[in-house]
Amino acid sequence: MSKKVTDIIEELVSPILEELQLELVDVEYVKEGKDWFVRVYIDSSVGIDIEQCGTVSERLSEKLDDLDPIPHLYFLEVSSPGAERPLKKPKDFEKAIGKQVYIKMYEPIEGEKQFEGVLTSFVEGLVTITYLVKTRKKVITIPYEKVASARLAVTFH
């Protein structure tokens, strides 16, 4: 198969989400134990409810049955990304400005490979975070291409 399964699923689900005015957050195609899972994470500016997940699941399932891009049995799950939603695309970072984030890098910057703090800006491919070291505020700017993974971080005060 020349296209990745996640790309095919993204192509199939995008028109459904557009029609329902929902946003695609992420698509996963993973094996856990002996089972395969297709996970589609969706969201909107006002959140997601179980009925919306069910509608997307039913409509995507029909398209997957028609195209049959996956050669074995799998479980399809459609859900909200949750409070600690991943930040995958530049627009995700732009939406997260002012929020608490957790970022892991491919390689260390200033001796660290992970940072948690407030995302203060995302400009021209640079992610800027303000974080605490003990009681002192520090600011770090990370090139977007060096970010291995990022997500919103829930903090309890």
PDB file of C-alpha atoms in Angstrom:
ATOM      1  CA  MET A   1       0.000   0.000   0.000  1.00  0.00           C
ATOM      2  CA  SER A   2       1.601   3.243  -1.101  1.00  0.00           C
ATOM      3  CA  LYS A   3      -0.353   5.510   1.257  1.00  0.00           C
ATOM      4  CA  LYS A   4      -0.188   5.186   5.021  1.00  0.00           C
ATOM      5  CA  VAL A   5      -3.371   3.913   6.650  1.00  0.00           C
ATOM      6  CA  THR A   6      -3.583   7.055   8.804  1.00  0.00           C
ATOM      7  CA  ASP A   7      -3.451   9.248   5.679  1.00  0.00           C
ATOM      8  CA  ILE A   8      -6.268   7.246   4.046  1.00  0.00           C
ATOM      9  CA  ILE A   9      -8.390   7.508   7.206  1.00  0.00           C
ATOM     10  CA  GLU A  10      -7.728  11.250   7.400  1.00  0.00           C
ATOM     11  CA  GLU A  11      -8.877  11.636   3.769  1.00  0.00           C
ATOM     12  CA  LEU A  12     -12.034   9.617   4.483  1.00  0.00           C
ATOM     13  CA  VAL A  13     -12.995  11.359   7.722  1.00  0.00           C
ATOM     14  CA  SER A  14     -12.186  14.967   6.705  1.00  0.00           C
ATOM     15  CA  PRO A  15     -15.332  15.558   4.570  1.00  0.00           C
ATOM     16  CA  ILE A  16     -17.513  14.051   7.330  1.00  0.00           C
ATOM     17  CA  LEU A  17     -15.990  16.370   9.937  1.00  0.00           C
ATOM     18  CA  GLU A  18     -16.197  19.373   7.631  1.00  0.00           C
ATOM     19  CA  GLU A  19     -19.909  18.753   7.097  1.00  0.00           C
ATOM     20  CA  LEU A  20     -20.476  18.413  10.859  1.00  0.00           C
ATOM     21  CA  GLN A  21     -18.251  21.451  11.569  1.00  0.00           C
ATOM     22  CA  LEU A  22     -15.844  19.383  13.657  1.00  0.00           C
ATOM     23  CA  GLU A  23     -12.052  19.366  13.758  1.00  0.00           C
ATOM     24  CA  LEU A  24      -9.718  16.415  13.269  1.00  0.00           C
ATOM     25  CA  VAL A  25      -7.138  16.366  16.066  1.00  0.00           C
ATOM     26  CA  ASP A  26      -5.324  13.110  15.347  1.00  0.00           C
ATOM     27  CA  VAL A  27      -5.531   9.661  13.754  1.00  0.00           C
ATOM     28  CA  GLU A  28      -3.744   6.630  15.207  1.00  0.00           C
ATOM     29  CA  TYR A  29      -3.365   3.161  13.714  1.00  0.00           C
ATOM     30  CA  VAL A  30      -1.731   0.962  16.345  1.00  0.00           C
ATOM     31  CA  LYS A  31      -1.372  -2.642  17.411  1.00  0.00           C
ATOM     32  CA  GLU A  32      -1.927  -3.359  21.105  1.00  0.00           C
ATOM     33  CA  GLY A  33      -1.370  -6.969  22.036  1.00  0.00           C
ATOM     34  CA  LYS A  34      -2.948  -9.008  19.244  1.00  0.00           C
ATOM     35  CA  ASP A  35      -5.527  -6.341  18.350  1.00  0.00           C
ATOM     36  CA  TRP A  36      -5.335  -3.435  15.892  1.00  0.00           C
ATOM     37  CA  PHE A  37      -6.987  -0.089  16.639  1.00  0.00           C
ATOM     38  CA  VAL A  38      -7.931   2.864  14.466  1.00  0.00           C
ATOM     39  CA  ARG A  39      -8.407   5.852  16.762  1.00  0.00           C
ATOM     40  CA  VAL A  40      -9.810   9.114  15.482  1.00  0.00           C
ATOM     41  CA  TYR A  41      -9.729  12.090  17.837  1.00  0.00           C
ATOM     42  CA  ILE A  42     -12.156  14.921  17.061  1.00  0.00           C
ATOM     43  CA  ASP A  43     -12.986  18.236  18.685  1.00  0.00           C
ATOM     44  CA  SER A  44     -14.803  21.541  18.238  1.00  0.00           C
ATOM     45  CA  SER A  45     -14.621  24.944  19.859  1.00  0.00           C
ATOM     46  CA  VAL A  46     -17.469  23.941  22.219  1.00  0.00           C
ATOM     47  CA  GLY A  47     -16.308  20.365  22.858  1.00  0.00           C
ATOM     48  CA  ILE A  48     -17.587  16.987  21.698  1.00  0.00           C
ATOM     49  CA  ASP A  49     -20.422  14.798  22.907  1.00  0.00           C
ATOM     50  CA  ILE A  50     -21.046  11.070  22.601  1.00  0.00           C
ATOM     51  CA  GLU A  51     -23.652  11.504  19.847  1.00  0.00           C
ATOM     52  CA  GLN A  52     -21.158  13.354  17.638  1.00  0.00           C
ATOM     53  CA  CYS A  53     -18.584  10.603  18.179  1.00  0.00           C
ATOM     54  CA  GLY A  54     -21.211   8.003  17.273  1.00  0.00           C
ATOM     55  CA  THR A  55     -22.246   9.837  14.097  1.00  0.00           C
ATOM     56  CA  VAL A  56     -18.643  10.189  12.917  1.00  0.00           C
ATOM     57  CA  SER A  57     -17.925   6.547  13.806  1.00  0.00           C
ATOM     58  CA  GLU A  58     -20.929   5.240  11.837  1.00  0.00           C
ATOM     59  CA  ARG A  59     -20.213   7.346   8.758  1.00  0.00           C
ATOM     60  CA  LEU A  60     -16.474   6.622   8.782  1.00  0.00           C
ATOM     61  CA  SER A  61     -17.139   2.916   9.310  1.00  0.00           C
ATOM     62  CA  GLU A  62     -19.293   2.847   6.143  1.00  0.00           C
ATOM     63  CA  LYS A  63     -16.518   4.508   4.120  1.00  0.00           C
ATOM     64  CA  LEU A  64     -13.892   2.138   5.541  1.00  0.00           C
ATOM     65  CA  ASP A  65     -16.100  -0.858   4.680  1.00  0.00           C
ATOM     66  CA  ASP A  66     -16.466   0.406   1.086  1.00  0.00           C
ATOM     67  CA  LEU A  67     -12.771   1.128   0.543  1.00  0.00           C
ATOM     68  CA  ASP A  68     -11.420  -1.673   2.795  1.00  0.00           C
ATOM     69  CA  PRO A  69      -7.898  -0.181   3.228  1.00  0.00           C
ATOM     70  CA  ILE A  70      -7.020  -2.348   6.245  1.00  0.00           C
ATOM     71  CA  PRO A  71      -6.354  -6.033   5.469  1.00  0.00           C
ATOM     72  CA  HIS A  72      -7.179  -7.410   8.937  1.00  0.00           C
ATOM     73  CA  LEU A  73      -9.698  -6.984  11.748  1.00  0.00           C
ATOM     74  CA  TYR A  74      -9.466  -3.780  13.777  1.00  0.00           C
ATOM     75  CA  PHE A  75     -11.427  -1.735  16.289  1.00  0.00           C
ATOM     76  CA  LEU A  76     -12.560   1.761  15.292  1.00  0.00           C
ATOM     77  CA  GLU A  77     -12.696   4.311  18.116  1.00  0.00           C
ATOM     78  CA  VAL A  78     -13.834   7.911  17.696  1.00  0.00           C
ATOM     79  CA  SER A  79     -13.431  10.188  20.710  1.00  0.00           C
ATOM     80  CA  SER A  80     -12.438  13.562  22.088  1.00  0.00           C
ATOM     81  CA  PRO A  81      -8.702  14.101  22.622  1.00  0.00           C
ATOM     82  CA  GLY A  82      -9.376  14.894  26.286  1.00  0.00           C
ATOM     83  CA  ALA A  83      -7.958  17.607  28.498  1.00  0.00           C
ATOM     84  CA  GLU A  84      -4.354  16.808  27.577  1.00  0.00           C
ATOM     85  CA  ARG A  85      -4.932  16.927  23.832  1.00  0.00           C
ATOM     86  CA  PRO A  86      -1.883  16.522  21.613  1.00  0.00           C
ATOM     87  CA  LEU A  87      -0.432  19.476  19.747  1.00  0.00           C
ATOM     88  CA  LYS A  88       0.483  18.093  16.334  1.00  0.00           C
ATOM     89  CA  LYS A  89       0.186  20.881  13.775  1.00  0.00           C
ATOM     90  CA  PRO A  90       1.267  24.528  13.797  1.00  0.00           C
ATOM     91  CA  LYS A  91      -2.384  25.606  14.167  1.00  0.00           C
ATOM     92  CA  ASP A  92      -2.619  23.496  17.361  1.00  0.00           C
ATOM     93  CA  PHE A  93       0.299  25.457  18.822  1.00  0.00           C
ATOM     94  CA  GLU A  94      -1.276  28.752  17.769  1.00  0.00           C
ATOM     95  CA  LYS A  95      -4.537  27.817  19.526  1.00  0.00           C
ATOM     96  CA  ALA A  96      -2.631  26.809  22.674  1.00  0.00           C
ATOM     97  CA  ILE A  97      -0.897  30.159  23.239  1.00  0.00           C
ATOM     98  CA  GLY A  98      -1.432  31.169  26.864  1.00  0.00           C
ATOM     99  CA  LYS A  99      -2.047  27.569  27.990  1.00  0.00           C
ATOM    100  CA  GLN A 100       0.032  25.121  29.989  1.00  0.00           C
ATOM    101  CA  VAL A 101       1.888  22.677  27.722  1.00  0.00           C
ATOM    102  CA  TYR A 102       4.258  19.717  28.020  1.00  0.00           C
ATOM    103  CA  ILE A 103       6.873  19.334  25.290  1.00  0.00           C
ATOM    104  CA  LYS A 104       9.427  16.600  24.574  1.00  0.00           C
ATOM    105  CA  MET A 105      12.307  17.185  22.184  1.00  0.00           C
ATOM    106  CA  TYR A 106      14.291  14.892  19.915  1.00  0.00           C
ATOM    107  CA  GLU A 107      17.512  16.224  21.400  1.00  0.00           C
ATOM    108  CA  PRO A 108      18.361  18.249  24.518  1.00  0.00           C
ATOM    109  CA  ILE A 109      18.247  22.035  24.603  1.00  0.00           C
ATOM    110  CA  GLU A 110      20.103  23.621  27.526  1.00  0.00           C
ATOM    111  CA  GLY A 111      20.628  20.075  28.824  1.00  0.00           C
ATOM    112  CA  GLU A 112      16.895  19.230  28.943  1.00  0.00           C
ATOM    113  CA  LYS A 113      14.721  17.117  26.640  1.00  0.00           C
ATOM    114  CA  GLN A 114      11.362  18.069  28.141  1.00  0.00           C
ATOM    115  CA  PHE A 115       9.723  21.242  29.348  1.00  0.00           C
ATOM    116  CA  GLU A 116       6.408  22.086  30.974  1.00  0.00           C
ATOM    117  CA  GLY A 117       5.216  25.659  31.124  1.00  0.00           C
ATOM    118  CA  VAL A 118       3.040  28.286  29.495  1.00  0.00           C
ATOM    119  CA  LEU A 119       3.203  28.511  25.712  1.00  0.00           C
ATOM    120  CA  THR A 120       3.788  32.234  25.247  1.00  0.00           C
ATOM    121  CA  SER A 121       4.224  32.364  21.479  1.00  0.00           C
ATOM    122  CA  PHE A 122       4.487  30.398  18.255  1.00  0.00           C
ATOM    123  CA  VAL A 123       5.987  32.549  15.513  1.00  0.00           C
ATOM    124  CA  GLU A 124       7.803  31.502  12.335  1.00  0.00           C
ATOM    125  CA  GLY A 125       8.364  27.940  13.529  1.00  0.00           C
ATOM    126  CA  LEU A 126       9.605  28.891  16.991  1.00  0.00           C
ATOM    127  CA  VAL A 127       7.841  27.656  20.133  1.00  0.00           C
ATOM    128  CA  THR A 128       8.400  29.888  23.178  1.00  0.00           C
ATOM    129  CA  ILE A 129       7.612  28.598  26.673  1.00  0.00           C
ATOM    130  CA  THR A 130       7.831  30.319  30.052  1.00  0.00           C
ATOM    131  CA  TYR A 131       8.508  27.791  32.807  1.00  0.00           C
ATOM    132  CA  LEU A 132       9.639  27.660  36.418  1.00  0.00           C
ATOM    133  CA  VAL A 133      12.918  26.361  37.769  1.00  0.00           C
ATOM    134  CA  LYS A 134      12.224  26.242  41.493  1.00  0.00           C
ATOM    135  CA  THR A 135      10.824  29.767  41.961  1.00  0.00           C
ATOM    136  CA  ARG A 136      12.592  31.465  39.047  1.00  0.00           C
ATOM    137  CA  LYS A 137      10.828  32.042  35.722  1.00  0.00           C
ATOM    138  CA  LYS A 138      12.778  31.055  32.625  1.00  0.00           C
ATOM    139  CA  VAL A 139      11.972  31.419  28.952  1.00  0.00           C
ATOM    140  CA  ILE A 140      13.054  28.988  26.238  1.00  0.00           C
ATOM    141  CA  THR A 141      12.526  29.103  22.504  1.00  0.00           C
ATOM    142  CA  ILE A 142      12.463  25.767  20.702  1.00  0.00           C
ATOM    143  CA  PRO A 143      12.502  25.236  16.933  1.00  0.00           C
ATOM    144  CA  TYR A 144       9.237  23.480  15.968  1.00  0.00           C
ATOM    145  CA  GLU A 145      11.118  20.787  13.991  1.00  0.00           C
ATOM    146  CA  LYS A 146      12.939  19.724  17.182  1.00  0.00           C
ATOM    147  CA  VAL A 147       9.645  18.971  19.003  1.00  0.00           C
ATOM    148  CA  ALA A 148       9.138  15.206  19.228  1.00  0.00           C
ATOM    149  CA  SER A 149       5.748  15.475  20.941  1.00  0.00           C
ATOM    150  CA  ALA A 150       3.645  18.122  22.622  1.00  0.00           C
ATOM    151  CA  ARG A 151       0.323  18.238  24.472  1.00  0.00           C
ATOM    152  CA  LEU A 152      -1.726  20.479  26.669  1.00  0.00           C
ATOM    153  CA  ALA A 153      -0.895  19.915  30.338  1.00  0.00           C
ATOM    154  CA  VAL A 154      -3.467  19.891  33.117  1.00  0.00           C
ATOM    155  CA  THR A 155      -2.275  21.675  36.241  1.00  0.00           C
ATOM    156  CA  PHE A 156      -3.817  21.586  39.688  1.00  0.00           C
ATOM    157  CA  HIS A 157      -3.490  24.646  41.883  1.00  0.00           C
TER     158      HIS A 157
END
